[in-house]
Tab-separated table of C-alpha atoms and ligand atoms in Angstrom:
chain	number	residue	atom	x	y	z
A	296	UNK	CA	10.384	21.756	39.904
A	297	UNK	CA	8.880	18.454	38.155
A	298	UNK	CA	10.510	15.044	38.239
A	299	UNK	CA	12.024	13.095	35.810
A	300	UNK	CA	11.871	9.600	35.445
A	301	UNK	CA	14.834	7.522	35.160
A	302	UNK	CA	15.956	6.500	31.454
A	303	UNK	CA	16.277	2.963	30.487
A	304	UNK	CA	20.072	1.770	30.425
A	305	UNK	CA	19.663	1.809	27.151
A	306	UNK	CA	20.790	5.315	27.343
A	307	UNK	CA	22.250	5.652	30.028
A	308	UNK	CA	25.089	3.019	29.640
A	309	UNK	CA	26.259	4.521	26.001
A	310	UNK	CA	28.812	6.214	24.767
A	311	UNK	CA	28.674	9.710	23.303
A	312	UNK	CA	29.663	8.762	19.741
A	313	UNK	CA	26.889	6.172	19.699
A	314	UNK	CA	24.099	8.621	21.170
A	315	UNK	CA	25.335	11.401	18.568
A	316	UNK	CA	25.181	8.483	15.760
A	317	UNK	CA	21.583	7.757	16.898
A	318	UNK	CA	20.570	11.768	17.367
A	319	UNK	CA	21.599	12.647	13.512
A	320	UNK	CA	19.594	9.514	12.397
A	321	UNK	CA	16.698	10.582	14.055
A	322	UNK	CA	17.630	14.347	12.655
A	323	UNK	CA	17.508	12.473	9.259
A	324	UNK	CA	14.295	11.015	9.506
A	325	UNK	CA	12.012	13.798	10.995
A	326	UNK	CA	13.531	16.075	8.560
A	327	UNK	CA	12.026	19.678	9.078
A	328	UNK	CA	9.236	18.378	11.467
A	329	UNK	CA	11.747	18.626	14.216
A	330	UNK	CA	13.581	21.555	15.552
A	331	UNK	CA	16.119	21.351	18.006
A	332	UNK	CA	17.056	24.614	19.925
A	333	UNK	CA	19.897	24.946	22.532
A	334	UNK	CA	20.822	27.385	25.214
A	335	UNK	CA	24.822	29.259	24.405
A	336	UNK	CA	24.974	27.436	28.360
A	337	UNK	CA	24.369	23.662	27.005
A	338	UNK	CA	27.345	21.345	25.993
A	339	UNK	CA	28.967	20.718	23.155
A	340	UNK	CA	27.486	17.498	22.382
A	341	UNK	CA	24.068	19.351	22.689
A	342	UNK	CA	25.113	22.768	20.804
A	343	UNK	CA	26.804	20.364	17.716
A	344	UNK	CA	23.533	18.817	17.119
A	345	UNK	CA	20.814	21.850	17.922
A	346	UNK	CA	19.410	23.617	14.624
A	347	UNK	CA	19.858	26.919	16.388
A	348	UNK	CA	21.870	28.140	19.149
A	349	UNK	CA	20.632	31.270	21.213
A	350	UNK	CA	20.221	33.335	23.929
A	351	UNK	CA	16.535	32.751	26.030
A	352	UNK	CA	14.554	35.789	23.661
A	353	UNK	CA	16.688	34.551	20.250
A	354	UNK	CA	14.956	30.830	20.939
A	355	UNK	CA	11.714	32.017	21.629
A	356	UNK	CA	11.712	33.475	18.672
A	357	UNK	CA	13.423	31.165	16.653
A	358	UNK	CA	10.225	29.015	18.254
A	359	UNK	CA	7.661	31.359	16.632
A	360	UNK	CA	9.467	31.292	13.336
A	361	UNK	CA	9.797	27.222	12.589
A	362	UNK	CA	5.683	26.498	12.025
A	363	UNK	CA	7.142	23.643	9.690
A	364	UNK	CA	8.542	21.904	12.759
A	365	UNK	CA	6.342	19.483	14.608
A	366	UNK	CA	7.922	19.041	17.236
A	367	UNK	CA	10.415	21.364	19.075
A	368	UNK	CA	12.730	19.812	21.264
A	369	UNK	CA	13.817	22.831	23.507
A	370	UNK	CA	17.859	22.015	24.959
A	371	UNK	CA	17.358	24.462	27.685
A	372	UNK	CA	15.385	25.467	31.154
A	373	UNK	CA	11.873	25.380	31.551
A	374	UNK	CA	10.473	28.877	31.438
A	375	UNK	CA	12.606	28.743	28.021
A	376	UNK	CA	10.123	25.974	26.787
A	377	UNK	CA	7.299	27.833	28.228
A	378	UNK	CA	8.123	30.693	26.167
A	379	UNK	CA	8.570	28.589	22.676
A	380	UNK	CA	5.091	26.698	23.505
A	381	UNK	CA	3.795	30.695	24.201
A	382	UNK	CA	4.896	31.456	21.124
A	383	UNK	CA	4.348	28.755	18.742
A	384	UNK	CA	1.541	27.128	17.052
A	385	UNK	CA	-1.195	25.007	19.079
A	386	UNK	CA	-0.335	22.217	16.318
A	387	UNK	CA	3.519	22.061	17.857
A	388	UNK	CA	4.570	19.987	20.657
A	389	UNK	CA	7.637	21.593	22.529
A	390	UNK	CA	9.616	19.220	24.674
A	391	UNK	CA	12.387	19.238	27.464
A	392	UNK	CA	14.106	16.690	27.301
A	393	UNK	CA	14.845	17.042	30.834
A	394	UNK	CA	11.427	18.010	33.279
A	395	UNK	CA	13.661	19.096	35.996
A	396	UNK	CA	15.594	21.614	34.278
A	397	UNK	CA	14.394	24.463	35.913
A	398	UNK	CA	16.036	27.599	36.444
A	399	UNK	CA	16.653	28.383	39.831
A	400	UNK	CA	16.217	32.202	40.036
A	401	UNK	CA	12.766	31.893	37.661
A	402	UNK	CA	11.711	29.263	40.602
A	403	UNK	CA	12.133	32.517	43.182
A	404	UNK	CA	9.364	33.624	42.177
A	405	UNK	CA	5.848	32.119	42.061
A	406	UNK	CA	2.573	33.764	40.723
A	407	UNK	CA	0.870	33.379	43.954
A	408	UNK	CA	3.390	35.613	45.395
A	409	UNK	CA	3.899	37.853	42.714
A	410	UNK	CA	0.155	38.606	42.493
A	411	UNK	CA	-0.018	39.167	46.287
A	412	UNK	CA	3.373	41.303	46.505
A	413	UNK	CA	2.170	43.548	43.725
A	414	UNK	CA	-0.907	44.404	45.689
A	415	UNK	CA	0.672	45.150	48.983
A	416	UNK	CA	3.436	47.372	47.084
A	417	UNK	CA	1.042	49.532	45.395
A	418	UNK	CA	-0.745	49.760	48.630
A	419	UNK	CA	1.973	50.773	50.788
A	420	UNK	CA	3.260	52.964	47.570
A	421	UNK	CA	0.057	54.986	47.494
A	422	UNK	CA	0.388	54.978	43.478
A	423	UNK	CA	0.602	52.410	40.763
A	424	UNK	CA	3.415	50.248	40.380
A	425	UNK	CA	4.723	48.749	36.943
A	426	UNK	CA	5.947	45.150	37.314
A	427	UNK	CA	8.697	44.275	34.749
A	428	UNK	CA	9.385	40.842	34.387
A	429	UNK	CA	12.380	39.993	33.414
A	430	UNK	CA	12.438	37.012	30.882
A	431	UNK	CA	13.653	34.703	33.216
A	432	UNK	CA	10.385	33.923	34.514
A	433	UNK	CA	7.623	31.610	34.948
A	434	UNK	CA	4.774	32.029	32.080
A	435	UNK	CA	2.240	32.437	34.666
A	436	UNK	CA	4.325	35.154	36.347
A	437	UNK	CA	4.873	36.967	33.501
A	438	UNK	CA	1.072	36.971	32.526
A	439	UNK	CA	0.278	38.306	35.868
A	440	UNK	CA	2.568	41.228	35.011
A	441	UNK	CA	2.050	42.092	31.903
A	442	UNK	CA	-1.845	42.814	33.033
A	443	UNK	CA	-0.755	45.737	35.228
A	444	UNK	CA	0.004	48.732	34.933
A	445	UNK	CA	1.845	51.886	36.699
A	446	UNK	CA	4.724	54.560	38.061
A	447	UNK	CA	7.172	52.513	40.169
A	448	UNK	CA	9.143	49.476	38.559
A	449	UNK	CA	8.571	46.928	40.702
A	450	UNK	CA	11.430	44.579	38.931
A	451	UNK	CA	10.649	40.707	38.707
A	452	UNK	CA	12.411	38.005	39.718
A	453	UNK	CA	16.310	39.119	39.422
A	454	UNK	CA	17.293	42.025	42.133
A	455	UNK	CA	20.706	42.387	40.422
A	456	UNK	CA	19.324	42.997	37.029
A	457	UNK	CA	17.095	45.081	38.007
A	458	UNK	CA	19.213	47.119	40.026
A	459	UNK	CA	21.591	47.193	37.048
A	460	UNK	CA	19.189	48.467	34.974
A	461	UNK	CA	18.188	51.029	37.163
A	462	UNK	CA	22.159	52.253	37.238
A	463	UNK	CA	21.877	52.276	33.518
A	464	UNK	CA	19.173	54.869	33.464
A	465	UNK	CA	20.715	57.223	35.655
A	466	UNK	CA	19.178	55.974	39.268
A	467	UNK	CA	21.709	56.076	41.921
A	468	UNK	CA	21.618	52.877	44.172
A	469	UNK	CA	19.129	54.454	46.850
A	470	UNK	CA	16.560	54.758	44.226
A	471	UNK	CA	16.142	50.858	44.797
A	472	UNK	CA	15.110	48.278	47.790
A	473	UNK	CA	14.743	44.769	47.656
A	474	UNK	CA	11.532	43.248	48.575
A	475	UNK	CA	11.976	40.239	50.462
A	476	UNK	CA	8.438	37.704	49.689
A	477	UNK	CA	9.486	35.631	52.812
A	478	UNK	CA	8.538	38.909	55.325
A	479	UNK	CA	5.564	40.837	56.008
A	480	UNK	CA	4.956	43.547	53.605
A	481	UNK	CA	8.105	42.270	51.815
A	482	UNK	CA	10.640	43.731	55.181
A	483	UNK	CA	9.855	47.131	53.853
A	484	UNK	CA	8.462	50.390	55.548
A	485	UNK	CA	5.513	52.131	53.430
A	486	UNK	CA	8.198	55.186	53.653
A	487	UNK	CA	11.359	52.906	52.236
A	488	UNK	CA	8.462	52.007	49.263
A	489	UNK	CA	7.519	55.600	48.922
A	490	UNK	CA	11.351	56.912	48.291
A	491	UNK	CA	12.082	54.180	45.952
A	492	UNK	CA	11.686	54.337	42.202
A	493	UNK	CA	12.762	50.514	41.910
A	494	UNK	CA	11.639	47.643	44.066
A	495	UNK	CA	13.497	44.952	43.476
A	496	UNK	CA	11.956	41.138	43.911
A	497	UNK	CA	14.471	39.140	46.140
A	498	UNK	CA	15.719	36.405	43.855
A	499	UNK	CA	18.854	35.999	42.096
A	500	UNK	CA	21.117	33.842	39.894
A	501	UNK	CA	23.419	31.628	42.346
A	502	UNK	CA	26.139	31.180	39.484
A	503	UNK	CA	26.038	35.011	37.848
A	504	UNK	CA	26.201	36.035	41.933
A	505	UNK	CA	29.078	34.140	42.557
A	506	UNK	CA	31.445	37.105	40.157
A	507	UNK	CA	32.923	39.656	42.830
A	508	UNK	CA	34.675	43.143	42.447
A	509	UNK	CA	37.423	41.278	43.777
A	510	UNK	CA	37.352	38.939	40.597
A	511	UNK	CA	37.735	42.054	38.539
A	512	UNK	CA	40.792	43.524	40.223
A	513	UNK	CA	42.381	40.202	39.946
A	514	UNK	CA	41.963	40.123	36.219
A	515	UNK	CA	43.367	43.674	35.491
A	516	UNK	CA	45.905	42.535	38.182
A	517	UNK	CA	47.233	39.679	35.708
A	518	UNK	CA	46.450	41.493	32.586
A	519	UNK	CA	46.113	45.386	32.492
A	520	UNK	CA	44.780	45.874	28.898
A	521	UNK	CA	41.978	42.987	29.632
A	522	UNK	CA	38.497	43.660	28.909
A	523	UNK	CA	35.599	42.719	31.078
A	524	UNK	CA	32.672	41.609	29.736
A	525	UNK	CA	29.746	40.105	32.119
A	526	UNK	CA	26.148	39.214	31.901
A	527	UNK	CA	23.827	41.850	33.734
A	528	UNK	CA	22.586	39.270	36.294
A	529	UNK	CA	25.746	39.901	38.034
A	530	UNK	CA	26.084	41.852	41.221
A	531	UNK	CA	25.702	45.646	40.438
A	532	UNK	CA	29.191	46.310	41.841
A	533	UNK	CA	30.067	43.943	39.128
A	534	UNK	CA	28.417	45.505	36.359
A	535	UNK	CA	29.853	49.054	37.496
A	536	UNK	CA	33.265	47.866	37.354
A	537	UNK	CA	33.520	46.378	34.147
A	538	UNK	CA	33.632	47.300	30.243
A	539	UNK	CA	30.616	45.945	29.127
A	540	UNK	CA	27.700	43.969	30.380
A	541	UNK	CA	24.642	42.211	28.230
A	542	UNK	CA	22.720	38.801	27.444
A	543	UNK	CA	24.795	35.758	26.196
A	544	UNK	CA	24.001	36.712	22.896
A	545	UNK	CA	25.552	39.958	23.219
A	546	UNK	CA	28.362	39.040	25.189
A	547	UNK	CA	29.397	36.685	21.864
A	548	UNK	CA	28.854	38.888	19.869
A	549	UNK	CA	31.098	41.621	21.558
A	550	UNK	CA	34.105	39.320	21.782
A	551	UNK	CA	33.609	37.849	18.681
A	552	UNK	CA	33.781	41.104	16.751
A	553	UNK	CA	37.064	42.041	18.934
A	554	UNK	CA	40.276	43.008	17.413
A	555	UNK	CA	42.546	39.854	17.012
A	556	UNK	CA	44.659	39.346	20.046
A	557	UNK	CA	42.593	41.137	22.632
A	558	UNK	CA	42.198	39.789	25.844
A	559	UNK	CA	38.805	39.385	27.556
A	560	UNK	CA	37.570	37.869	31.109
A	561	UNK	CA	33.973	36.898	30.796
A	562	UNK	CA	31.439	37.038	33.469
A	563	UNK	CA	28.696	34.137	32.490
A	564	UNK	CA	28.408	30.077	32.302
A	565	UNK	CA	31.740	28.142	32.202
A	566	UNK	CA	30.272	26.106	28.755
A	567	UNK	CA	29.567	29.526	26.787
A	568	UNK	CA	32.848	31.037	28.232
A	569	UNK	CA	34.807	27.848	27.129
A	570	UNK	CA	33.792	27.556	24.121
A	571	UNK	CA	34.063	31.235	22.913
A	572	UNK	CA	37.558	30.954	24.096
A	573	UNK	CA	38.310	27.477	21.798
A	574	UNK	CA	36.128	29.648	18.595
A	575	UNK	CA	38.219	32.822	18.869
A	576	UNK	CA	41.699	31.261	19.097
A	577	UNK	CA	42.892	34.542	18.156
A	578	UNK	CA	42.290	36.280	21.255
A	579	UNK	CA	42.918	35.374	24.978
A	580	UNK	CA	39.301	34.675	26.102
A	581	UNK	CA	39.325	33.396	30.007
A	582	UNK	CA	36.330	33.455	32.748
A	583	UNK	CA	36.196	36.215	34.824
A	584	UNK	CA	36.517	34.316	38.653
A	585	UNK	CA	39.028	31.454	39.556
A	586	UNK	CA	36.876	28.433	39.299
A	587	UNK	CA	34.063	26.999	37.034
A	588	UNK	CA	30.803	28.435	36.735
A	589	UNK	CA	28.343	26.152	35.956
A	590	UNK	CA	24.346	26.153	35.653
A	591	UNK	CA	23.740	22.471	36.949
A	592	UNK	CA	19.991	22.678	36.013
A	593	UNK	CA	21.318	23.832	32.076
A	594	UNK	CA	23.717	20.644	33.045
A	595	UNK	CA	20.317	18.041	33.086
A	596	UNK	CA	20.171	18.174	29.697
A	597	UNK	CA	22.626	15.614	27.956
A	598	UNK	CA	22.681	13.032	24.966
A	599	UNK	CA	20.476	10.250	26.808
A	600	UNK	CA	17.715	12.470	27.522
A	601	UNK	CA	17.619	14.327	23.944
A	602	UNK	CA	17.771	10.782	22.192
A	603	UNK	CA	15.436	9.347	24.397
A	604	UNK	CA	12.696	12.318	24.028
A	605	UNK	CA	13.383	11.800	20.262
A	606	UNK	CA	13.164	8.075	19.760
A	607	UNK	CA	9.715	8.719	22.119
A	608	UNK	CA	8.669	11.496	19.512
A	609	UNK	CA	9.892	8.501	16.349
A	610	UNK	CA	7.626	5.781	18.088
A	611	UNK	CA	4.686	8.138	18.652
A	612	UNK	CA	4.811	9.404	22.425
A	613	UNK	CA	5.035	12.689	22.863
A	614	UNK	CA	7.252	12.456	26.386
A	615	UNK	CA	8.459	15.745	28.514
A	616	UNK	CA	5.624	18.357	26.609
A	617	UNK	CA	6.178	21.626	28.110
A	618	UNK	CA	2.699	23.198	27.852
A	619	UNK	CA	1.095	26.850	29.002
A	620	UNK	CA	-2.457	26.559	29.438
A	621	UNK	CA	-4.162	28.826	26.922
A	622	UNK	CA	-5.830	31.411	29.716
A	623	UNK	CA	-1.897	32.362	31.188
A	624	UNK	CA	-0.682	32.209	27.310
A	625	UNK	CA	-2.567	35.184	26.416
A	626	UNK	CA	-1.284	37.446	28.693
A	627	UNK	CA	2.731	35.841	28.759
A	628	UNK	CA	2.584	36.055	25.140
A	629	UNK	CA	1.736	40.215	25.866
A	630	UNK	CA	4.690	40.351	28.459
A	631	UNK	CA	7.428	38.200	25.868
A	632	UNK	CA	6.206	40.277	22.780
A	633	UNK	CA	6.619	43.276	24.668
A	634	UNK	CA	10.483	41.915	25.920
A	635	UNK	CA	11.449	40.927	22.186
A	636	UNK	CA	10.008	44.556	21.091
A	637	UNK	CA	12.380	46.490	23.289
A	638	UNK	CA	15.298	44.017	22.084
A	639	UNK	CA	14.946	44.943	18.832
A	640	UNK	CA	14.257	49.115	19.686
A	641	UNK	CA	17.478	48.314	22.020
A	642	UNK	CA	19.576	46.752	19.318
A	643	UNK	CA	18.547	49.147	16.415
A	644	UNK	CA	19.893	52.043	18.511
A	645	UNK	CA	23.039	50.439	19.207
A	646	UNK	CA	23.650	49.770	15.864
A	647	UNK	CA	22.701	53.039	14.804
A	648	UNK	CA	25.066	54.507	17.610
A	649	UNK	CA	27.824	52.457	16.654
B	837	13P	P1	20.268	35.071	28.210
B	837	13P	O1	18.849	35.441	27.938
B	837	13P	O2	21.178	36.248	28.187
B	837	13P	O3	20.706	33.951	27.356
B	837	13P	O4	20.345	34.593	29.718
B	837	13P	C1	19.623	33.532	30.176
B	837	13P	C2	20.139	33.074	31.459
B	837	13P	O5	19.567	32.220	32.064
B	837	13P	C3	21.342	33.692	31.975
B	837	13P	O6	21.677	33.107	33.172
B	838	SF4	FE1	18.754	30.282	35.668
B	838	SF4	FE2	21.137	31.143	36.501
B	838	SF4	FE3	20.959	28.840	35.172
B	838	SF4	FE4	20.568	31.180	33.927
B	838	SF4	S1	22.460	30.450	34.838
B	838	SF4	S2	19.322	29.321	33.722
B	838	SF4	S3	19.543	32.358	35.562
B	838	SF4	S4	20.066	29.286	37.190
């Protein structure tokens, strides 16, 4: 994680109608050279002012579609400004306006480790192993993937996800063991690596892991016809025991496109899940466990640090640049064009199945 240094008072000591005031004037005078892009996790103050509003892939390539914009002020986590820089012109600057804003499950995993762990899997495997990154990930992990190739999944950095996926292509939960990269050989036999189809790196998301089967049953408790929706980097028994699972995208989608007066609990970030319940006042729209759940390093970003980064941009600094160097671009670039690809496949069969 990087640091960031402290803003002037300035900023800090305003209010949030004089910050938004001073964020739409600086809107007003870069005109299209900026862009700014927010996370469905950010705050309201944030989302009301972004130019677009998506899930991690949706920015990325919102990113890759605004060459206009000079400078792209990215409202999210890191390895979601890593992937606009990735794919956006060399001529564009992309900024967080927060530099520690990292996401804690990308930070699980580290290239270093990555590189070494998918050497001592294929060797213990005795066959090729495919690494699958999943986009929460550094850029330098996911160019270090997307340069092999193989038969086993060896799933990268989110265990749950990957073990959800696995359930959703027909692999029981024994096809899968988690490789732990603080033990030898990951804590696994060559035999346990042999047997499995899907190894499954050891990190996780500590506010999707915090949803329970017991969350569930307390829902359809209260409610019976409730649906539950949840995002896939739940726990698998999770995943198994509700309606629907998918990105933050889809998961607005779904209950946005619900019949009036259905009532949904919603496995994700507090921010998205409160603020889909104020848009579709029509329907009873509640998070899935009994408290908040909140992404504290999506938190970082607020109105001091967004004005600040652009009054920097207005007097010529380019502050908080979120840059991939061009050798690990390449290759991430590969791995992200390869993740948006099977979005796209993914959604054009759904819609066709629907
Ligand atoms: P989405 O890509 O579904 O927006 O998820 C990003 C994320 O960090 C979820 O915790
Ligand atoms: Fe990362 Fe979890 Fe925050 Fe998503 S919610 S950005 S996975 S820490």
């Amino acid at each position: 994680m990087q640091l960031q240094m402290p803003l002037p008072p300035k900023y800090t000591e305003a209010d949030e109608d004089w910050l938004t005031e001073q964020v739409l004037h600086r809107k007003e005078q870069f005109g299209s050279a900026l862009c700014i892009l927010a996370h469905h996790y950010q705050v309201d103050a944030i989302v009301d002012l972004a130019d677009f509003v998506g899930d991690s892939l949706k920015l990325s390539q919102q990113a890759a579609s605004r060459r206009d914009a000079r400078f792209i002020v990215f409202c999210g986590v890191h390895f979601m400004a890593e992937s606009a820089d990735v794919l956006s012109g060399p001529d564009q600057a992309v900024c967080l306006p927060h530099l520690a804003a990292g996401c804690a499950m990308a930070d699980m995993a580290d290239a270093t480790d990555v590189s070494a762990a998918m050497e001592e899997v294929r060797r213990l495997a005795g066959c090729q192993v495919v690494p699958v990154t999943y986009v929460n990930s550094s850029a330098e992990v996911k160019a270090v993937t997307a340069r092999a190739g193989g038969a086993k999944v060896f799933a990268i950095p989110d265990q749950h996800l990957g073990c959800n996926t696995a359930a959703a292509m027909g692999y029981g939960d024994d096809a899968c063991v988690v490789y732990d990269p603080q033990k030898p050989e990951g804590g696994l036999t060559a035999e346990e690596v042999r047997r499995a189809t899907f190894i499954l790196w050891n990190g996780y998301c500590y506010v999707h892991q915090l949803f329970t089967p017991q969350h569930v049953r307390a829902a359809r408790a209260r409610h019976k016809d409730i649906q539950v929706i949840v995002h896939p980097e739940c726990p698998r028994e999770v995943v198994a025991l509700s309606q629907a699972s998918g990105s933050t995208e889809q998961i607005i989608q779904a209950v946005t496109a619900a019949s009036s007066g259905s009532r949904w609990a919603v496995g994700t970030e507090s921010h998205l899940v409160n603020r889909l319940a104020r848009r579709c006042g029509d329907k009873f729209v509640r998070i899935l466990s009994d408290r908040p759940s909140h992404c504290l390093m999506m938190a970082r970003i607020d109105l001091p640090h967004l004005l600040w980064t652009l009054d920097s941009l207005a007097e010529g600094r380019i502050v908080n640049r979120v840059s991939v160097p061009s050798q690990i671009a390449a290759d991430a670039k590969i791995a992200l064009e390869r993740m948006i690809a099977t979005k796209a496949v993914k959604e054009a069969t759904r819609t066709k199945t629907q």
